[in-house]
PDB file of N, CA, C and O in Angstrom:
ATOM      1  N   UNK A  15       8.411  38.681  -7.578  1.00 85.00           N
ATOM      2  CA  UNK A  15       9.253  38.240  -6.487  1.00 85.00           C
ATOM      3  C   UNK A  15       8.425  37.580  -5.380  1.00 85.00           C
ATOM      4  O   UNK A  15       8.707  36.520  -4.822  1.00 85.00           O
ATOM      5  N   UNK A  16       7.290  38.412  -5.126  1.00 92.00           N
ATOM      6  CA  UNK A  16       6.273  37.345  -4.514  1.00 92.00           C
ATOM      7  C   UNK A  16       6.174  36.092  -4.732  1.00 92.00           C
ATOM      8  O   UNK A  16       6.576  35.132  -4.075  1.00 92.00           O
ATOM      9  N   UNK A  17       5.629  36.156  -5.667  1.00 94.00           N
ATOM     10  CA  UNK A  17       5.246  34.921  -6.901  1.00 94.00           C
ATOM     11  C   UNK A  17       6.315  33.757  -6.277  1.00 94.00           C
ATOM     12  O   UNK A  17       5.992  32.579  -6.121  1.00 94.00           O
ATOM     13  N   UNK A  18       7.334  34.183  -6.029  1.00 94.00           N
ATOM     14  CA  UNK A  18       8.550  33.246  -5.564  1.00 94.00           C
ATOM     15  C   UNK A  18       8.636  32.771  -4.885  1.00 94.00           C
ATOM     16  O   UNK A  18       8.987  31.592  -4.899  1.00 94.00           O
ATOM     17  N   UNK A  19       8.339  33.481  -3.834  1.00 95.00           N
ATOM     18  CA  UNK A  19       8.309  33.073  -2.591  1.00 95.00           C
ATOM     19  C   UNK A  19       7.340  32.883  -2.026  1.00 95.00           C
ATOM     20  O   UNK A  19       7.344  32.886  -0.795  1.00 95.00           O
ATOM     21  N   UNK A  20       5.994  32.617  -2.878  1.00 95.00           N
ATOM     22  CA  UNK A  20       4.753  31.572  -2.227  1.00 95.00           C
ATOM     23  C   UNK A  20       5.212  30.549  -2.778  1.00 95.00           C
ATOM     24  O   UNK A  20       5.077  29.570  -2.043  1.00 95.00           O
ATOM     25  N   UNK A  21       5.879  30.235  -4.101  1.00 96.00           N
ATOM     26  CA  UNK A  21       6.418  29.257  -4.654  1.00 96.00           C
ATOM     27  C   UNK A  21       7.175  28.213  -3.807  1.00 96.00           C
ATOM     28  O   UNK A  21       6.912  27.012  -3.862  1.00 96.00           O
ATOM     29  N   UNK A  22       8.101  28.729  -3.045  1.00 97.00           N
ATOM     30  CA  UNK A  22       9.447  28.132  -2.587  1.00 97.00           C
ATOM     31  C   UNK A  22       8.616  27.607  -1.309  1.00 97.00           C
ATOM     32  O   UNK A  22       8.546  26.441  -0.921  1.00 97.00           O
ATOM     33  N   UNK A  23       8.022  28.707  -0.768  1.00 97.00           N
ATOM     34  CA  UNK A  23       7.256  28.191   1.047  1.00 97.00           C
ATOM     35  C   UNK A  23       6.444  27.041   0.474  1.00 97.00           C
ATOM     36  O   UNK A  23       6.663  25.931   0.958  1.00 97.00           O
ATOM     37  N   UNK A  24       5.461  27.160  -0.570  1.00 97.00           N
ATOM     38  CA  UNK A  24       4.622  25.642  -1.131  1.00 97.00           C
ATOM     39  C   UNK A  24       5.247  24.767  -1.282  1.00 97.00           C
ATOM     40  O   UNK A  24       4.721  23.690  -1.001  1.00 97.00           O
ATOM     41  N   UNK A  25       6.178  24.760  -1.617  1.00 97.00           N
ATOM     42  CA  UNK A  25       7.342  23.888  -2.023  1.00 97.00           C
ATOM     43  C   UNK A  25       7.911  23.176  -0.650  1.00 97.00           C
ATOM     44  O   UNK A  25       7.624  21.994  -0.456  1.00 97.00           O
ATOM     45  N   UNK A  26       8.694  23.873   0.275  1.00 97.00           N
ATOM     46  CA  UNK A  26       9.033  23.707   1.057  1.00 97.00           C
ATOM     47  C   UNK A  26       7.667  22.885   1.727  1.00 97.00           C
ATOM     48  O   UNK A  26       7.679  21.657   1.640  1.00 97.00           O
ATOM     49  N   UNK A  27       6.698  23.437   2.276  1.00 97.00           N
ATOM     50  CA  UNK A  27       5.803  22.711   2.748  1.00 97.00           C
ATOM     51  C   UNK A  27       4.973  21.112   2.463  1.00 97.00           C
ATOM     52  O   UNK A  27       4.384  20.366   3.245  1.00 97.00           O
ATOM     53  N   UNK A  28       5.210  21.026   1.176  1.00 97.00           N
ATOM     54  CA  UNK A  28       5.025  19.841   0.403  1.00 97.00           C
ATOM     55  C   UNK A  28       6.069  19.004   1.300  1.00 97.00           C
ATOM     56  O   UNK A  28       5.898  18.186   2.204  1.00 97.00           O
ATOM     57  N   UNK A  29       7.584  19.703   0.493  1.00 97.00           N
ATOM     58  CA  UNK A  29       8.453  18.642   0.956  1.00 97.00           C
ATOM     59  C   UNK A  29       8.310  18.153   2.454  1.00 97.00           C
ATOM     60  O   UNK A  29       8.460  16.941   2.609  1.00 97.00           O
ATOM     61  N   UNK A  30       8.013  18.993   3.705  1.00 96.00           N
ATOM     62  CA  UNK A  30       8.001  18.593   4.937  1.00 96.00           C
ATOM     63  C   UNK A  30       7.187  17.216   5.021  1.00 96.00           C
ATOM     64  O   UNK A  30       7.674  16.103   5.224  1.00 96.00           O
ATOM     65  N   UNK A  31       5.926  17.516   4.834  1.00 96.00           N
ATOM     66  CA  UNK A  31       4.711  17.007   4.739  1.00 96.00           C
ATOM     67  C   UNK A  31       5.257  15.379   3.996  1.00 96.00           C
ATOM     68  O   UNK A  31       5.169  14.272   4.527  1.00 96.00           O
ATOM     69  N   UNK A  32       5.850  15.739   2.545  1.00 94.00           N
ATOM     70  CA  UNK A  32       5.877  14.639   1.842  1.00 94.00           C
ATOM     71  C   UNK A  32       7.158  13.630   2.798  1.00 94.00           C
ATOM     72  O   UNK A  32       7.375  12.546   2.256  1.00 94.00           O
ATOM     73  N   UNK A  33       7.816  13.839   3.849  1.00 91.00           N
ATOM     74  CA  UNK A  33       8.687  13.420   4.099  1.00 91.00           C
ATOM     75  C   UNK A  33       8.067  12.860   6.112  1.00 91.00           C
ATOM     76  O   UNK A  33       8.427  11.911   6.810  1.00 91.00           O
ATOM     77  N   UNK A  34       7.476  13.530   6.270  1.00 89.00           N
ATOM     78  CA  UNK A  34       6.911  12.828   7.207  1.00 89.00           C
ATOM     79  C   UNK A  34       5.774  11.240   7.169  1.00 89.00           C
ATOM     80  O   UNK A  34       5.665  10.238   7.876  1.00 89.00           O
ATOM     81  N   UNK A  35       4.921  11.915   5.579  1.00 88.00           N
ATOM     82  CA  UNK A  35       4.569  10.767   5.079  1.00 88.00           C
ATOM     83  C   UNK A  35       4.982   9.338   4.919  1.00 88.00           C
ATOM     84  O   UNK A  35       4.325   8.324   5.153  1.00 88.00           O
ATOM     85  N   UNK A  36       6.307   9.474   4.434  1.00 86.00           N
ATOM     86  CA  UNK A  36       7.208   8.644   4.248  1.00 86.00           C
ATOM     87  C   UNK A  36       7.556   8.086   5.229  1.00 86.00           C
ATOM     88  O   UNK A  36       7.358   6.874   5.309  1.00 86.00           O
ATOM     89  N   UNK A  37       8.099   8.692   6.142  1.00 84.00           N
ATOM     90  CA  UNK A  37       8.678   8.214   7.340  1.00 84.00           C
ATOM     91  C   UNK A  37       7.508   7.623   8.265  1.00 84.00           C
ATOM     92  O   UNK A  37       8.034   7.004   9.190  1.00 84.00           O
ATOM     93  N   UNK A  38       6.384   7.599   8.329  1.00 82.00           N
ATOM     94  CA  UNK A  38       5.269   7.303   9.052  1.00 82.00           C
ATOM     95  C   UNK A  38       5.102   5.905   8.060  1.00 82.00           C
ATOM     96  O   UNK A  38       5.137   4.758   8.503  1.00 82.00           O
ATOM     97  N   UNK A  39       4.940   6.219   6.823  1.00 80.00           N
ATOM     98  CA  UNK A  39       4.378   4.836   6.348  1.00 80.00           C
ATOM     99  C   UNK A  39       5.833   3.606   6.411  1.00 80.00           C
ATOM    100  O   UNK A  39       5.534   2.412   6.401  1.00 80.00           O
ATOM    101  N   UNK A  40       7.041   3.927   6.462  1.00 76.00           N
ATOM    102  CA  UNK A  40       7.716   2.980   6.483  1.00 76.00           C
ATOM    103  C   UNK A  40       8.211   2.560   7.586  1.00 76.00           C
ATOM    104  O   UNK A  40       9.152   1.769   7.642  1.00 76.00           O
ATOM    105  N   UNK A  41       7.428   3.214   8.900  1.00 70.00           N
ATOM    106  CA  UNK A  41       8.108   3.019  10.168  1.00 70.00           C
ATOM    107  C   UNK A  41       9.408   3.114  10.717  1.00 70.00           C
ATOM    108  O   UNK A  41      10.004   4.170  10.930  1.00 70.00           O
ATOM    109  N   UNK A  42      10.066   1.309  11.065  1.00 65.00           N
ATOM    110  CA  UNK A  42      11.201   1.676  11.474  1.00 65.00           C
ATOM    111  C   UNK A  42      11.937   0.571  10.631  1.00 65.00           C
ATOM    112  O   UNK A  42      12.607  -0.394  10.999  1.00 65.00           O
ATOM    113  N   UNK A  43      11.575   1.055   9.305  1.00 64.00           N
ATOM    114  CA  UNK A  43      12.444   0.696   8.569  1.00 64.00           C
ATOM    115  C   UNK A  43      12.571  -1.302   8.790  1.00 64.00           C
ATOM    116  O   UNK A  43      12.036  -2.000   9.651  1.00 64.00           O
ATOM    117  N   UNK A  44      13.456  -1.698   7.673  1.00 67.00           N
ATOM    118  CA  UNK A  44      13.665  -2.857   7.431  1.00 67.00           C
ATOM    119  C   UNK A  44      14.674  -3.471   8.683  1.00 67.00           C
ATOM    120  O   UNK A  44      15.903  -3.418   8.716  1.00 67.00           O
ATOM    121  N   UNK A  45      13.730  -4.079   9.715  1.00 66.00           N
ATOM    122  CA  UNK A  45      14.339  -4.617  10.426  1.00 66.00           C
ATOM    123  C   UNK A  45      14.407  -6.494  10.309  1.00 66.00           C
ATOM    124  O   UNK A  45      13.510  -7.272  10.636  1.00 66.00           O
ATOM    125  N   UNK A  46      15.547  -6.777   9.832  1.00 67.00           N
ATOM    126  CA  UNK A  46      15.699  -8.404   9.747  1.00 67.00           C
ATOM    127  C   UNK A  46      15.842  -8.848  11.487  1.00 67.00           C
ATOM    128  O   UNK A  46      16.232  -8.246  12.487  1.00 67.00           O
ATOM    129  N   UNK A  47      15.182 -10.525  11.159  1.00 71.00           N
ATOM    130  CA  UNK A  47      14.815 -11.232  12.231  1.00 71.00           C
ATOM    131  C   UNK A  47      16.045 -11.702  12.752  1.00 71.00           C
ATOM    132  O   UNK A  47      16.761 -12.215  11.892  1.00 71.00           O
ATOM    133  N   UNK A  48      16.527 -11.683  13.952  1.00 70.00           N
ATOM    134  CA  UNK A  48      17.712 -12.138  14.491  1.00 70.00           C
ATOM    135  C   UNK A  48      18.158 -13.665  14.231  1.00 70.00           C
ATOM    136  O   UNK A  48      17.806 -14.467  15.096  1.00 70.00           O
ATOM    137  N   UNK A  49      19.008 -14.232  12.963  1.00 67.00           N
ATOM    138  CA  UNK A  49      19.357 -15.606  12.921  1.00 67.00           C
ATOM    139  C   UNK A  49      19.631 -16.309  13.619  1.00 67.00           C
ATOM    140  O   UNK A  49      20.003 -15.670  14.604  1.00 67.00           O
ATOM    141  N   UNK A  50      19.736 -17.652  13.862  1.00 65.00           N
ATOM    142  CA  UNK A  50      20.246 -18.232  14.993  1.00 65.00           C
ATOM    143  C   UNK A  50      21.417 -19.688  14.259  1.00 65.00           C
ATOM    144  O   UNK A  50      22.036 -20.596  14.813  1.00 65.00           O
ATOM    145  N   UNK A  51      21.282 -19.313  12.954  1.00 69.00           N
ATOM    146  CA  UNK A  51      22.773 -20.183  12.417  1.00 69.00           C
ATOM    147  C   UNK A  51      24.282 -19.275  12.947  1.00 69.00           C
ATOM    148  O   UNK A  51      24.278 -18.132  13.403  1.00 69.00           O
ATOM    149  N   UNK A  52      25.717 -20.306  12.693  1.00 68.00           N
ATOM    150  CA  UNK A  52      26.819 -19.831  12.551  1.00 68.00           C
ATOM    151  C   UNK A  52      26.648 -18.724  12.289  1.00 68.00           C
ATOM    152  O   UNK A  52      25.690 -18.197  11.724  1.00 68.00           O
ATOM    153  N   UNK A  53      27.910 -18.134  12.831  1.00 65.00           N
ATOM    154  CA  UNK A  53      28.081 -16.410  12.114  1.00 65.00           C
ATOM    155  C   UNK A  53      29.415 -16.922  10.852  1.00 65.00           C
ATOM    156  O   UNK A  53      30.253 -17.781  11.127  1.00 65.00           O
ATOM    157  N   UNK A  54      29.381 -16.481  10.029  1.00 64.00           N
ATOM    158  CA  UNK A  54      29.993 -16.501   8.668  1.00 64.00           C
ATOM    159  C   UNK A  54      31.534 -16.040   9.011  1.00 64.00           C
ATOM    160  O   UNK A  54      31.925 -15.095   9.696  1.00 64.00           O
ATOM    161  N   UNK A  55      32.641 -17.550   7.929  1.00 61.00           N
ATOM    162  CA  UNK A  55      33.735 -16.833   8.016  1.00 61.00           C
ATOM    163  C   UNK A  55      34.414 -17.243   6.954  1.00 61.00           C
ATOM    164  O   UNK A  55      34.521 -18.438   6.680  1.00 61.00           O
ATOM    165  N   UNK A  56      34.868 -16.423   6.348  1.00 67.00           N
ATOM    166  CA  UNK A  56      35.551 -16.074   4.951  1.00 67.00           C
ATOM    167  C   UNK A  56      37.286 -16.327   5.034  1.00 67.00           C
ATOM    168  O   UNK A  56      38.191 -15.504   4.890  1.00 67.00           O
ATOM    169  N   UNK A  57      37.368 -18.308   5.425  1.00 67.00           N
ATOM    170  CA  UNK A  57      39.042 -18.174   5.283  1.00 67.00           C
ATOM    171  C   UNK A  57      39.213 -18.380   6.628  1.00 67.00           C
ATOM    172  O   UNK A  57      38.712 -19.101   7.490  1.00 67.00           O
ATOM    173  N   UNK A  58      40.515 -17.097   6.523  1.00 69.00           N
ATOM    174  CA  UNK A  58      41.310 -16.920   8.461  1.00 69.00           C
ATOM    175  C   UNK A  58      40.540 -15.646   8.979  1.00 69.00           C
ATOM    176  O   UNK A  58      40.838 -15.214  10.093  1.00 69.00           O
ATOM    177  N   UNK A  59      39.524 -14.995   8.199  1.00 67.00           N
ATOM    178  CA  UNK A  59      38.873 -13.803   8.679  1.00 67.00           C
ATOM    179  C   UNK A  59      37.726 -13.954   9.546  1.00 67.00           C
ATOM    180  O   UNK A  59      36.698 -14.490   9.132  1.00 67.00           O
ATOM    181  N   UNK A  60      37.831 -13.550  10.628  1.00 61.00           N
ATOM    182  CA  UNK A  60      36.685 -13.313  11.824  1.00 61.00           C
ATOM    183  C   UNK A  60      35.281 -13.194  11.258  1.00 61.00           C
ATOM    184  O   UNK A  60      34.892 -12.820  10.151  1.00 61.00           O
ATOM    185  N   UNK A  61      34.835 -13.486  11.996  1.00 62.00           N
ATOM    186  CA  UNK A  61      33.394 -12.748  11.728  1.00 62.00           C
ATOM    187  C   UNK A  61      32.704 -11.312  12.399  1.00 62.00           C
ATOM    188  O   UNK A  61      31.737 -10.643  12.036  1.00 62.00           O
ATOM    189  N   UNK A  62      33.737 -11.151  13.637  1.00 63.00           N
ATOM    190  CA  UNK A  62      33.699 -10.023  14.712  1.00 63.00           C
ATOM    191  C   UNK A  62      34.640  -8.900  14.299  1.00 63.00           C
ATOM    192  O   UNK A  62      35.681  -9.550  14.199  1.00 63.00           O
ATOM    193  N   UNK A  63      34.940  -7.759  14.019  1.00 65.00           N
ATOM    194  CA  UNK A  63      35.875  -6.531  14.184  1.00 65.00           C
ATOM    195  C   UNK A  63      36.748  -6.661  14.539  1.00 65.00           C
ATOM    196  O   UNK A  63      36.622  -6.800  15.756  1.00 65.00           O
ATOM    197  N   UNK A  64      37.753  -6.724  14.256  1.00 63.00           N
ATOM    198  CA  UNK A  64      39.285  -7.227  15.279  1.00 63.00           C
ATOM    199  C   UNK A  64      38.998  -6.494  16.079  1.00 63.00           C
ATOM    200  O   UNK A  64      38.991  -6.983  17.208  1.00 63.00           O
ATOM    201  N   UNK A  65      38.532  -4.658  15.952  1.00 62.00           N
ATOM    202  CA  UNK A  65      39.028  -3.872  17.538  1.00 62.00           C
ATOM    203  C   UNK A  65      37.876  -4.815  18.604  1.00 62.00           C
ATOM    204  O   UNK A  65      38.546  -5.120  19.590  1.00 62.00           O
ATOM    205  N   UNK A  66      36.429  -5.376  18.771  1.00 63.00           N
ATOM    206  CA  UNK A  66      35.539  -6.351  19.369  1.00 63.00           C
ATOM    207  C   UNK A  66      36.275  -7.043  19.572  1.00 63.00           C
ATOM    208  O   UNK A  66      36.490  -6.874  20.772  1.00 63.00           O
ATOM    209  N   UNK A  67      37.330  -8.314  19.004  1.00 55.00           N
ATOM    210  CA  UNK A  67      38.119  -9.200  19.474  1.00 55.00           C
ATOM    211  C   UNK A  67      39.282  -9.081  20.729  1.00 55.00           C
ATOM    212  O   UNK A  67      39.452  -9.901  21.631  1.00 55.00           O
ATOM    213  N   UNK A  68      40.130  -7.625  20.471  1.00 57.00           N
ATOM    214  CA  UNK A  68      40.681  -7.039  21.199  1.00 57.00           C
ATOM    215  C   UNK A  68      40.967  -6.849  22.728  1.00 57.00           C
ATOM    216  O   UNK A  68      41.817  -6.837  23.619  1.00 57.00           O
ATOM    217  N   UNK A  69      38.995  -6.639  22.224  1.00 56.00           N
ATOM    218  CA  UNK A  69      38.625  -6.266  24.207  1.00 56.00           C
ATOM    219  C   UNK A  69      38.418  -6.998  24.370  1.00 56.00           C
ATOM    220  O   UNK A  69      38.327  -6.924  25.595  1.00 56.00           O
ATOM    221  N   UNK A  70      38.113  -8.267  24.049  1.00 54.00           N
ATOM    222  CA  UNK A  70      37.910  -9.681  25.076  1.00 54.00           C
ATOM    223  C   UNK A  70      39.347  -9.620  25.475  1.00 54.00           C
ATOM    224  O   UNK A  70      38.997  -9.464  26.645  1.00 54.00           O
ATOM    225  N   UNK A  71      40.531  -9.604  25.548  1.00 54.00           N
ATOM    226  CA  UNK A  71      41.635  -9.429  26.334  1.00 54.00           C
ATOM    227  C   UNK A  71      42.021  -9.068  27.318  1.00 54.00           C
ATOM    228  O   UNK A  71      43.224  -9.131  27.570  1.00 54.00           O
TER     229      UNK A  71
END
């Protein structure tokens, strides 16, 4: 039962470790460069949220 539970705490500790790793080496993540073409529109559909359209009202 010991045996187990050095098991699970190693375990556990890996995972912390292995997950800070991660998060350190990939920073802040995939950030795309702000475009400066049209914003895209599909038809009669917005490119904005209708409820965003809304409050301009």
């Amino acid at each position: 039962m010991e045996f187990a539970a050095i098991l699970l705490v190693g375990f556990m500790v890996y995972a912390a470790v292995a997950t800070i790793v991660a998060v350190a080496r990939d920073g802040r993540g995939h950030t795309p460069l702000e475009r400066s073409t049209r914003s895209w529109t599909a038809g009669n559909l917005p490119s904005e949220p209708y409820a965003s359209l809304r409050s301009l009202r």
